[in-house]
Tab-separated table of C-alpha atoms and ligand atoms in Angstrom:
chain	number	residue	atom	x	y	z
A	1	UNK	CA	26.886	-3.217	-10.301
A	2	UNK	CA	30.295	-1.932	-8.896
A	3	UNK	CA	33.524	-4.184	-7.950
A	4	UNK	CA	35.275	-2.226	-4.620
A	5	UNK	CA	38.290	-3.901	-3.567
A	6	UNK	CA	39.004	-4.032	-0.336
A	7	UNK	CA	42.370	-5.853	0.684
A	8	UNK	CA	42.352	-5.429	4.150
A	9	UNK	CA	42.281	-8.017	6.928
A	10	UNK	CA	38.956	-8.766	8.641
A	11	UNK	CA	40.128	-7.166	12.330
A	12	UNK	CA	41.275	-3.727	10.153
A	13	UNK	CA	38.177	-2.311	11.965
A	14	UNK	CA	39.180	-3.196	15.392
A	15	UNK	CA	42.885	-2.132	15.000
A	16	UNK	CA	41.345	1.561	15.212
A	17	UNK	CA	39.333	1.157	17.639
A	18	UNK	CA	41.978	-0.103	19.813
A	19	UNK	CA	44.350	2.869	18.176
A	20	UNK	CA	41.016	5.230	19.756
A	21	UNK	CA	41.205	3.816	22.788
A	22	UNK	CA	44.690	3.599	23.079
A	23	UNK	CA	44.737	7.382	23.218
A	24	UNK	CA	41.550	7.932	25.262
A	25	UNK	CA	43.778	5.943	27.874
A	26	UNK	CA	46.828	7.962	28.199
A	27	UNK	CA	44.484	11.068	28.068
A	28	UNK	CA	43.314	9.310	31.328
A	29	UNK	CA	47.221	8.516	32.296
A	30	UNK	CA	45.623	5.167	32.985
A	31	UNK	CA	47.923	2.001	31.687
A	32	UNK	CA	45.930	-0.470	30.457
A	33	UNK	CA	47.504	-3.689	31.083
A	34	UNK	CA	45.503	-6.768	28.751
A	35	UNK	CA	45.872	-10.289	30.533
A	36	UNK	CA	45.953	-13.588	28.431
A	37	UNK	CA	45.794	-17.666	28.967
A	38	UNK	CA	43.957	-20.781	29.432
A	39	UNK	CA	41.335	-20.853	31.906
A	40	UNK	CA	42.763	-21.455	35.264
A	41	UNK	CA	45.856	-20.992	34.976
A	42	UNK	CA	46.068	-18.028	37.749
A	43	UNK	CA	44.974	-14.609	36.738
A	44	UNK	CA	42.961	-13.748	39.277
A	45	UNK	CA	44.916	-15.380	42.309
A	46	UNK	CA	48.081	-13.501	40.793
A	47	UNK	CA	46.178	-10.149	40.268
A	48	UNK	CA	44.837	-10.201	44.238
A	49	UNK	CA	48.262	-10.933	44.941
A	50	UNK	CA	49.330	-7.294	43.167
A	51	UNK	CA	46.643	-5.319	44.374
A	52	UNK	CA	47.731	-6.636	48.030
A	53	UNK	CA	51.270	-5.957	47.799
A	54	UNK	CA	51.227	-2.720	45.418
A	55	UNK	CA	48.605	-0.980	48.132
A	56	UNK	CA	49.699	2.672	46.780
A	57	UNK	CA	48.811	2.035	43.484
A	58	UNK	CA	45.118	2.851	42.536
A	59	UNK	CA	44.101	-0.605	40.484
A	60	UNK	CA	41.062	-1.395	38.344
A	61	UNK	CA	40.499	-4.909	37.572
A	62	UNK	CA	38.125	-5.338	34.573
A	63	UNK	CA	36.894	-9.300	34.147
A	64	UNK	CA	35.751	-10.642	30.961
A	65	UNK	CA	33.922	-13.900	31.412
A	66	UNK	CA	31.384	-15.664	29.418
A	67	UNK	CA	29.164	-15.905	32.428
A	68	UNK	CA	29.119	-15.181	35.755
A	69	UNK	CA	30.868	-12.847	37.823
A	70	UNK	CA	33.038	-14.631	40.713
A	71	UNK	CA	36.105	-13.179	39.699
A	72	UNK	CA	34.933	-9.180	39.769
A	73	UNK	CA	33.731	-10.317	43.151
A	74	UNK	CA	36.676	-11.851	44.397
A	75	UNK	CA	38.949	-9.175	42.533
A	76	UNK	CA	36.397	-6.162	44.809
A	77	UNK	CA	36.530	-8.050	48.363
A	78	UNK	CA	40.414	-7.004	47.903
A	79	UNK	CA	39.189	-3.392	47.899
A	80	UNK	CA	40.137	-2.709	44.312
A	81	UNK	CA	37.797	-1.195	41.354
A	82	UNK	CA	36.239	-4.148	39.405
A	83	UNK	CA	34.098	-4.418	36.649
A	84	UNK	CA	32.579	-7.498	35.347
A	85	UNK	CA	32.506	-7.679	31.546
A	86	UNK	CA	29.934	-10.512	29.761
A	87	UNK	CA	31.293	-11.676	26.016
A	88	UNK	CA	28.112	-12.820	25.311
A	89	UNK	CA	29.788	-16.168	24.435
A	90	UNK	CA	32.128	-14.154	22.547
A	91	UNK	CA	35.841	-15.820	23.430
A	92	UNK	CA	37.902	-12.994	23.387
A	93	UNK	CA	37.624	-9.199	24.143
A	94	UNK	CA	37.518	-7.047	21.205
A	95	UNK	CA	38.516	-3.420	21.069
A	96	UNK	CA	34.798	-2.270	21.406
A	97	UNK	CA	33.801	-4.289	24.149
A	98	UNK	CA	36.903	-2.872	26.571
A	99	UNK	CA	36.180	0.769	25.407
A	100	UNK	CA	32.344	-0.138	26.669
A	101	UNK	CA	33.934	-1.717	30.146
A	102	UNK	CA	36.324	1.317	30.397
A	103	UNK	CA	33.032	3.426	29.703
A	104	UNK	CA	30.603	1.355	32.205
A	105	UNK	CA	33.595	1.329	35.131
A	106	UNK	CA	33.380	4.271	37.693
A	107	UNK	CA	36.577	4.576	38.841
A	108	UNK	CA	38.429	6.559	36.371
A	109	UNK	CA	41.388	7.944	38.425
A	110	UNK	CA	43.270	4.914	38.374
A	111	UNK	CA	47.020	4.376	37.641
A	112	UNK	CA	46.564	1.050	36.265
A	113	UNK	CA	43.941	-1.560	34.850
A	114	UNK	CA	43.933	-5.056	34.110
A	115	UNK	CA	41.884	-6.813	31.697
A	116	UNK	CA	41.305	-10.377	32.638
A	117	UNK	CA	40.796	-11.098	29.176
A	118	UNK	CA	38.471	-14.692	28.288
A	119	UNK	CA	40.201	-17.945	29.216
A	120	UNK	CA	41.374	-18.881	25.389
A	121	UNK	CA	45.196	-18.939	24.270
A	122	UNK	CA	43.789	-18.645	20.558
A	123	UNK	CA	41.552	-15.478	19.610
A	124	UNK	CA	42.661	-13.162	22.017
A	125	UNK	CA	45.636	-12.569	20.474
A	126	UNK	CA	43.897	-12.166	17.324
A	127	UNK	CA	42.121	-9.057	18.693
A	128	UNK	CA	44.032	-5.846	19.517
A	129	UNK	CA	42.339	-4.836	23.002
A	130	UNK	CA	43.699	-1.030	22.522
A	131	UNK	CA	45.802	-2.048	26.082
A	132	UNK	CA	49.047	-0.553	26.309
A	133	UNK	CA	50.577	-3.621	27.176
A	134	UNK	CA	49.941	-7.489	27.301
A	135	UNK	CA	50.699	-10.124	29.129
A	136	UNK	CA	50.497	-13.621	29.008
A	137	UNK	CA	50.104	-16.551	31.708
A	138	UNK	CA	51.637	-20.031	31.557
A	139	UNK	CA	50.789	-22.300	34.241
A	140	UNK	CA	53.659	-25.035	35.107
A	141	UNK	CA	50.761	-27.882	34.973
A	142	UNK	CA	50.064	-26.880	31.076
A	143	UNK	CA	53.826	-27.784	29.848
A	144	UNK	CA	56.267	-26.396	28.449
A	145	UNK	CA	55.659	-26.940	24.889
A	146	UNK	CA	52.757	-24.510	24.426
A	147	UNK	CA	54.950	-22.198	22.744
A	148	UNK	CA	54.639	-24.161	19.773
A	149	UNK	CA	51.154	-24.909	19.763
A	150	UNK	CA	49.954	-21.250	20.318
A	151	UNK	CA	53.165	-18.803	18.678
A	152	UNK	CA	50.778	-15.997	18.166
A	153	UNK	CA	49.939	-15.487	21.605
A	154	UNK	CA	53.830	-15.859	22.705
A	155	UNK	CA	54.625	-13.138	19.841
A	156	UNK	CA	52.388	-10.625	20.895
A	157	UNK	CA	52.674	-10.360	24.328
A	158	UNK	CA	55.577	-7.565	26.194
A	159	UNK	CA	55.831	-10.307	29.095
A	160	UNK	CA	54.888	-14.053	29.641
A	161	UNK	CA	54.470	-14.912	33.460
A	162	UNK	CA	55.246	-18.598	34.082
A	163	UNK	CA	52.697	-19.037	37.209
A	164	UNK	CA	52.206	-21.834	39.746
A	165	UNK	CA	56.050	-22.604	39.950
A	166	UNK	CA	55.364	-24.259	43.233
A	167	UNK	CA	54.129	-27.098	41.532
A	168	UNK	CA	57.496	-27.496	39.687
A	169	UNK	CA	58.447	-30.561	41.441
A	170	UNK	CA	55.516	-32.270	40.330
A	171	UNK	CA	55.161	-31.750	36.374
A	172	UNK	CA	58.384	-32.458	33.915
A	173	UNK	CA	58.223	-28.564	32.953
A	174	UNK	CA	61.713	-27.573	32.130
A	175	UNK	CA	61.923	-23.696	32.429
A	176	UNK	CA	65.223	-23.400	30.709
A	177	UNK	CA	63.715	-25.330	27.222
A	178	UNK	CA	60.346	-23.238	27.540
A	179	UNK	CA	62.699	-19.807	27.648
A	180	UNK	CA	64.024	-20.766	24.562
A	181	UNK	CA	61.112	-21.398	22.831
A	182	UNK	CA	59.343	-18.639	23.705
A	183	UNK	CA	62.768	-16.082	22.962
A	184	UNK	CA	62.541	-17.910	18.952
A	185	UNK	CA	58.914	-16.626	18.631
A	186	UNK	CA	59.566	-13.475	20.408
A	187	UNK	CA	63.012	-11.697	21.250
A	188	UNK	CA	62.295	-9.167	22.992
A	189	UNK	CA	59.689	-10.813	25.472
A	190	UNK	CA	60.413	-10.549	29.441
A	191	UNK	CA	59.830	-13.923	31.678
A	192	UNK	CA	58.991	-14.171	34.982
A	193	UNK	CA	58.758	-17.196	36.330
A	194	UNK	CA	56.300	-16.363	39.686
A	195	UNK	CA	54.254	-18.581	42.590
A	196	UNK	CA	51.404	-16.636	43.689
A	197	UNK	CA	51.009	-19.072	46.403
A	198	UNK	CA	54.332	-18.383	48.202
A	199	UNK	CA	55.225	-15.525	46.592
A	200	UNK	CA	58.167	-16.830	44.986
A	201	UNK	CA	58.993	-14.218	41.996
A	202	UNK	CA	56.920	-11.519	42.453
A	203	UNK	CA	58.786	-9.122	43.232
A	204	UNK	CA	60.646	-9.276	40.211
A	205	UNK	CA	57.262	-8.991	38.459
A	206	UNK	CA	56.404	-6.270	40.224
A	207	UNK	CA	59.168	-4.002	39.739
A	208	UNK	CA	58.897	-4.672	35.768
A	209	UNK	CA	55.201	-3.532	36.374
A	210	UNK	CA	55.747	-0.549	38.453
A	211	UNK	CA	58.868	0.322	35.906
A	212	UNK	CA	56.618	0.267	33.095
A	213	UNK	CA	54.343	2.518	34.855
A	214	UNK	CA	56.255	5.115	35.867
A	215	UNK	CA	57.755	4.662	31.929
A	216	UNK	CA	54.081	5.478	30.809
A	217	UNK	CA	53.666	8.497	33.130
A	218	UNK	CA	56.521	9.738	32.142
A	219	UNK	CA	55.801	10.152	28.627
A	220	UNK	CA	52.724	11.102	29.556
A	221	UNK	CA	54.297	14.842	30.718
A	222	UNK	CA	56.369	15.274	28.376
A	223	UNK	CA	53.634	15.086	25.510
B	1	UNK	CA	32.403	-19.061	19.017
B	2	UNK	CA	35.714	-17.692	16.753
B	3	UNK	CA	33.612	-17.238	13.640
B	4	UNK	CA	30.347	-15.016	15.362
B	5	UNK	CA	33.975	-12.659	16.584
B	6	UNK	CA	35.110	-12.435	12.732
B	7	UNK	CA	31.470	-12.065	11.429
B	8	UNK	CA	31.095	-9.388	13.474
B	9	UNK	CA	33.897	-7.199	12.182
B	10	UNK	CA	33.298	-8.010	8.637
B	11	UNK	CA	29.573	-7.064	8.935
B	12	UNK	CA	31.177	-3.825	10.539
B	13	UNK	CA	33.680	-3.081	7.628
B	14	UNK	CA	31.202	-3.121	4.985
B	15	UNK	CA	28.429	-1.601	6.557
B	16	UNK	CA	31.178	1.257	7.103
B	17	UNK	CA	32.523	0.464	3.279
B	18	UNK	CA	28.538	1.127	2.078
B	19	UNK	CA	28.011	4.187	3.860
B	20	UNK	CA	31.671	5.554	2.328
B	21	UNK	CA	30.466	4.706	-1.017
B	22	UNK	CA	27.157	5.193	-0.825
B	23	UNK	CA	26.059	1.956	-1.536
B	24	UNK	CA	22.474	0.303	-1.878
B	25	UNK	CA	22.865	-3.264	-1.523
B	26	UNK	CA	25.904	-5.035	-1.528
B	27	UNK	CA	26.332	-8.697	-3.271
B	28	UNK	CA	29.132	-10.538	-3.830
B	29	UNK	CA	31.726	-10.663	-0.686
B	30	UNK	CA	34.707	-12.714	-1.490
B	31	UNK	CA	36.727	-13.712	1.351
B	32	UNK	CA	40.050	-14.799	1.086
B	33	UNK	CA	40.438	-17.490	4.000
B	34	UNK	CA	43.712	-19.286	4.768
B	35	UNK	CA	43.819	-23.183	4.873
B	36	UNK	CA	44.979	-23.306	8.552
B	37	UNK	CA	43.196	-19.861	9.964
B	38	UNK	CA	41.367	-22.422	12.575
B	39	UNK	CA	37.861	-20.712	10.364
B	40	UNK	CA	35.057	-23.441	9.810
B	41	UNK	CA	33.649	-22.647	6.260
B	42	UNK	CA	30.645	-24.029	7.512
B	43	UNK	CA	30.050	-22.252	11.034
B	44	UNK	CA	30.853	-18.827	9.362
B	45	UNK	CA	28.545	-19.305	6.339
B	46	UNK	CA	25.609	-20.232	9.215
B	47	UNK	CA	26.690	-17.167	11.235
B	48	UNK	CA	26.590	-14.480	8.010
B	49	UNK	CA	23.094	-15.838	7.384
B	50	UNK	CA	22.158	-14.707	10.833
B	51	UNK	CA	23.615	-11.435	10.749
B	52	UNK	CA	22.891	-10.249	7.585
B	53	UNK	CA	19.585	-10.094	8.443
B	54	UNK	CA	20.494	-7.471	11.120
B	55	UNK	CA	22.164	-5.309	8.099
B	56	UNK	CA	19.782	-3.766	5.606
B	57	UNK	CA	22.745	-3.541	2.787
B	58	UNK	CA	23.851	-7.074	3.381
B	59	UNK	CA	20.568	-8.587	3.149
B	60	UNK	CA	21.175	-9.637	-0.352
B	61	UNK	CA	24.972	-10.574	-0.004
B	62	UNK	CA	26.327	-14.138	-0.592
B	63	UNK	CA	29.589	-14.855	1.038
B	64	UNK	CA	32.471	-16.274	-1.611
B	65	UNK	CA	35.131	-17.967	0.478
B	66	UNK	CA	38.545	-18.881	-1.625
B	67	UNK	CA	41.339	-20.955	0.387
B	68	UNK	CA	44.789	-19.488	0.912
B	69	UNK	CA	47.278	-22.816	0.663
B	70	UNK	CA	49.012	-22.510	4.241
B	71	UNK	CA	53.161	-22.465	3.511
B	72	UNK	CA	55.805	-23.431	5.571
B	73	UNK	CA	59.069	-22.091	5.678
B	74	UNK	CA	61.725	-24.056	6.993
B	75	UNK	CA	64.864	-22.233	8.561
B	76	UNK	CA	67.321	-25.166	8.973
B	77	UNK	CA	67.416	-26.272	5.052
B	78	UNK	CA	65.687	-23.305	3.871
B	79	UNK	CA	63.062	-24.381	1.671
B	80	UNK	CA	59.208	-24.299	1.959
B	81	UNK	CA	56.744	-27.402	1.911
B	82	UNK	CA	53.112	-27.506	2.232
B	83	UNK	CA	51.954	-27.246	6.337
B	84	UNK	CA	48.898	-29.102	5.767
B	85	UNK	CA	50.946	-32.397	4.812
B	86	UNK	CA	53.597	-32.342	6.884
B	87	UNK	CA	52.312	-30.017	9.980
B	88	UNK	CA	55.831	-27.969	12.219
B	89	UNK	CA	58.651	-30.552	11.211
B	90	UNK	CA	60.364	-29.954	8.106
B	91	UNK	CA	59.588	-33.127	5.347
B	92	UNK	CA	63.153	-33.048	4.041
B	93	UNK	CA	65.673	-32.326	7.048
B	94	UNK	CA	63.402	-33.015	10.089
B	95	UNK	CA	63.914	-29.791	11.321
B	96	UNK	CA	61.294	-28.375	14.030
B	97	UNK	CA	62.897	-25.024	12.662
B	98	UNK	CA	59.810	-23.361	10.672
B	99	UNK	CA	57.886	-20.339	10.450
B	100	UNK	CA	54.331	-20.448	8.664
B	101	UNK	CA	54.205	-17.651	5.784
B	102	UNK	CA	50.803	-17.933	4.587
B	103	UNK	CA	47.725	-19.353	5.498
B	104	UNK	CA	46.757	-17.944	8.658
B	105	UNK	CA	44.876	-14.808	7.155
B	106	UNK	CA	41.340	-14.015	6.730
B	107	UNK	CA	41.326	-11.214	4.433
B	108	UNK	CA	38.133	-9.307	2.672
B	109	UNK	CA	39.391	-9.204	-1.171
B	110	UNK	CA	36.595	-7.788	-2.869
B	111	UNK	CA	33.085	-6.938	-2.724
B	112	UNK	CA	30.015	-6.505	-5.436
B	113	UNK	CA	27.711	-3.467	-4.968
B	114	UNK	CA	25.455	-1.070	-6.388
C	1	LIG	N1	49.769	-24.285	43.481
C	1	LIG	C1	49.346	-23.150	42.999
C	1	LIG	N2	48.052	-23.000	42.651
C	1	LIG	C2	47.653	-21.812	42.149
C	1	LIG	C3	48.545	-20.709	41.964
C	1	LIG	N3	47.848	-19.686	41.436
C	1	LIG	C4	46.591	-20.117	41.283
C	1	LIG	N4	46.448	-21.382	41.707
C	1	LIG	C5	45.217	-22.198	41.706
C	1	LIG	O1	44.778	-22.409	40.383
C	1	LIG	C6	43.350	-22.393	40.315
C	1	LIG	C7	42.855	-21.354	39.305
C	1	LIG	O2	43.246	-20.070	39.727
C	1	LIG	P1	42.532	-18.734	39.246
C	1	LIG	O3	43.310	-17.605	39.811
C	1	LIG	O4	41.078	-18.777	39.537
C	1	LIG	O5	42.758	-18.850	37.676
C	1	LIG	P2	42.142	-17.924	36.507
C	1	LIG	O6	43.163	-17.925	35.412
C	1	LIG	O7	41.714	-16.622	37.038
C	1	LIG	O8	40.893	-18.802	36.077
C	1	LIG	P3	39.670	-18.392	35.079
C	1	LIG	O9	39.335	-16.959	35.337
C	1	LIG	O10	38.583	-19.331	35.446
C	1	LIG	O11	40.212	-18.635	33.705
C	1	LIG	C8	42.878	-22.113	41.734
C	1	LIG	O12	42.560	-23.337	42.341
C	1	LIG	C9	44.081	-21.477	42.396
C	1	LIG	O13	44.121	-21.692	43.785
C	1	LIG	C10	49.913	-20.902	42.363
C	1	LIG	O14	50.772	-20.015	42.254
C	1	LIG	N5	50.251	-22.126	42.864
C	2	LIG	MG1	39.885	-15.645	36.801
């Protein structure tokens, strides 16, 4: 009988997976983009939003759900490459699953994916995707004091997108407090505070997407 | 649900951790687990038993979980209490200030083999 110490934290394994399929994707020149929050809160009406006003760039959608497949199909009536992803009750997306989906999709020329990653503001961000960037949602109807009931999520994520500001009027959500929580946890984070219904901020989020695009690219030649 | 996800990785690591070493069987798998991780003892110890069926070299493992005491740091009076007891606001200045340093971490310490 042998003692093997070991010391390393239980994801270890999927931190190189995502490292692997960090580089498979800029071999591709494809930015992987991995999209977190709580169920409802507006992926999917703020990605068809995108896809329709970013027409020149080529966009894969893939959608991890635990079951069915509404999204993929909703994402695909907008024209745009979809995949639909089961967790097999899994509640996030681990490294290995999105290599499979990136595998299984059959669209590979495209300039940018999202991963509609599983409704859950908890293990997702325990679970390095291998995405080049992430970003996280924040409806106005959840409050503005999730910051300090889920910091992980607010600490790993490049940009938080405060969605359904239309509804601002109705819910005490005070943008200025939520910024400030948010900036403790995480510096260096961008907000943008967007409706996807009228359109109200989008363009703002846009640009930081397209920017961070062409940033990717661009690195891309000169390696 | 979070458990079968952590299961899953661990299984992973020492089936990879056995094939480096050349192990047989493996035994003892201590598991250091902290206090406010959001892990049920209870749930994971159910989900190992189903998976280690599925891996030959864990068939005979038994899972040893030890508890990492979750810490709080506060930032406003800069001293630590116990998060457990007295949850995000500081016990001795009120503060809302705080930063957890341990007790979040689910980390594979050690493992028996031959
Ligand atoms: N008022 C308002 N409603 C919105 C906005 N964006 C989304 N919604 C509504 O919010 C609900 C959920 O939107 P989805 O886009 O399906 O949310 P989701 O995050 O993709 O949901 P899941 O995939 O089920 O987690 C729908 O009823 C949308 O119409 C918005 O900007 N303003
Ligand atoms: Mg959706």
């Amino acid at each position: 009988m042998i003692t093997i110490t070991l010391n390393e934290t239980v994801t270890a394994s999927n931190d190189l997976d995502a490292e692997a399929l960090r580089a498979r994707m800029r071999e591709a020149g494809t930015l992987l983009v991995n999209l977190m929050s709580s169920p409802g809160s507006g992926k999917t009406t703020l990605l068809s939003r995108i896809i329709r006003e970013l027409p020149e760039l080529r966009i894969g959608v893939m959608e991890a759900d635990i079951e069915s497949d509404v999204d993929a199909r909703r994402i695909e009536a907008l024209g745009a490459a979809a995949i639909q992803v089961h967790t097999s009750g899994m509640c996030h997306m681990d490294a290995g699953m999105t290599a499979a989906a990136w595998e299984a999709m059959e669209a590979k020329d495209r300039d940018l994916i999202f991963l509609e990653n599983v409704g859950n503001l908890i293990c997702p961000a325990e679970y390095d995707t291998g995405a080049a960037k992430n970003i996280m949602l924040l409806s106005v109807p959840e409050g503005d004091d999730k910051p300090l009931k889920y910091p992980l999520m607010f600490q790993k994520s490049d940009a938080l997108v405060i969605t359904k500001t239309d509804a601002l009027p109705f819910f005490n959500f005070d943008l200025e407090a939520c910024a400030e929580r948010v900036h403790r946890l995480n510096p260096l984070i961008r907000i943008f505070p967007v409706s996807a219904k009228t359109g109200e901020g989008m363009e703002a989020l846009e640009q930081w997407i397209t920017g961070e695009l062409q940033a990717f690219k661009h690195n891309d030649i000169q390696i | 649900m979070h458990e079968m996800g952590i299961v899953l990785h661990l299984a992973k690591t020492l089936d990879q951790t056995a094939e480096e070493h050349k192990l047989k069987a493996i035994g003892k798998v201590v598991l250091q687990v902290g206090e406010v991780s959001g892990i049920m003892t209870e749930l994971f110890t159910d989900a190992w038993d189903y998976f280690k069926l599925r891996h030959p070299v864990l068939k005979e493992s038994e899972l040893v979980l030890e508890t990492i005491p979750a810490v709080t740091w506060c930032d406003s009076c800069k001293q630590t209490y116990e998060t457990v007891k007295y949850g995000r606001e500081c016990p001795y200045c009120g503060s809302g200030e705080t930063w957890l340093l341990r007790g979040n971490e689910c980390i594979i310490k050690e493992i028996e083999a031959e």
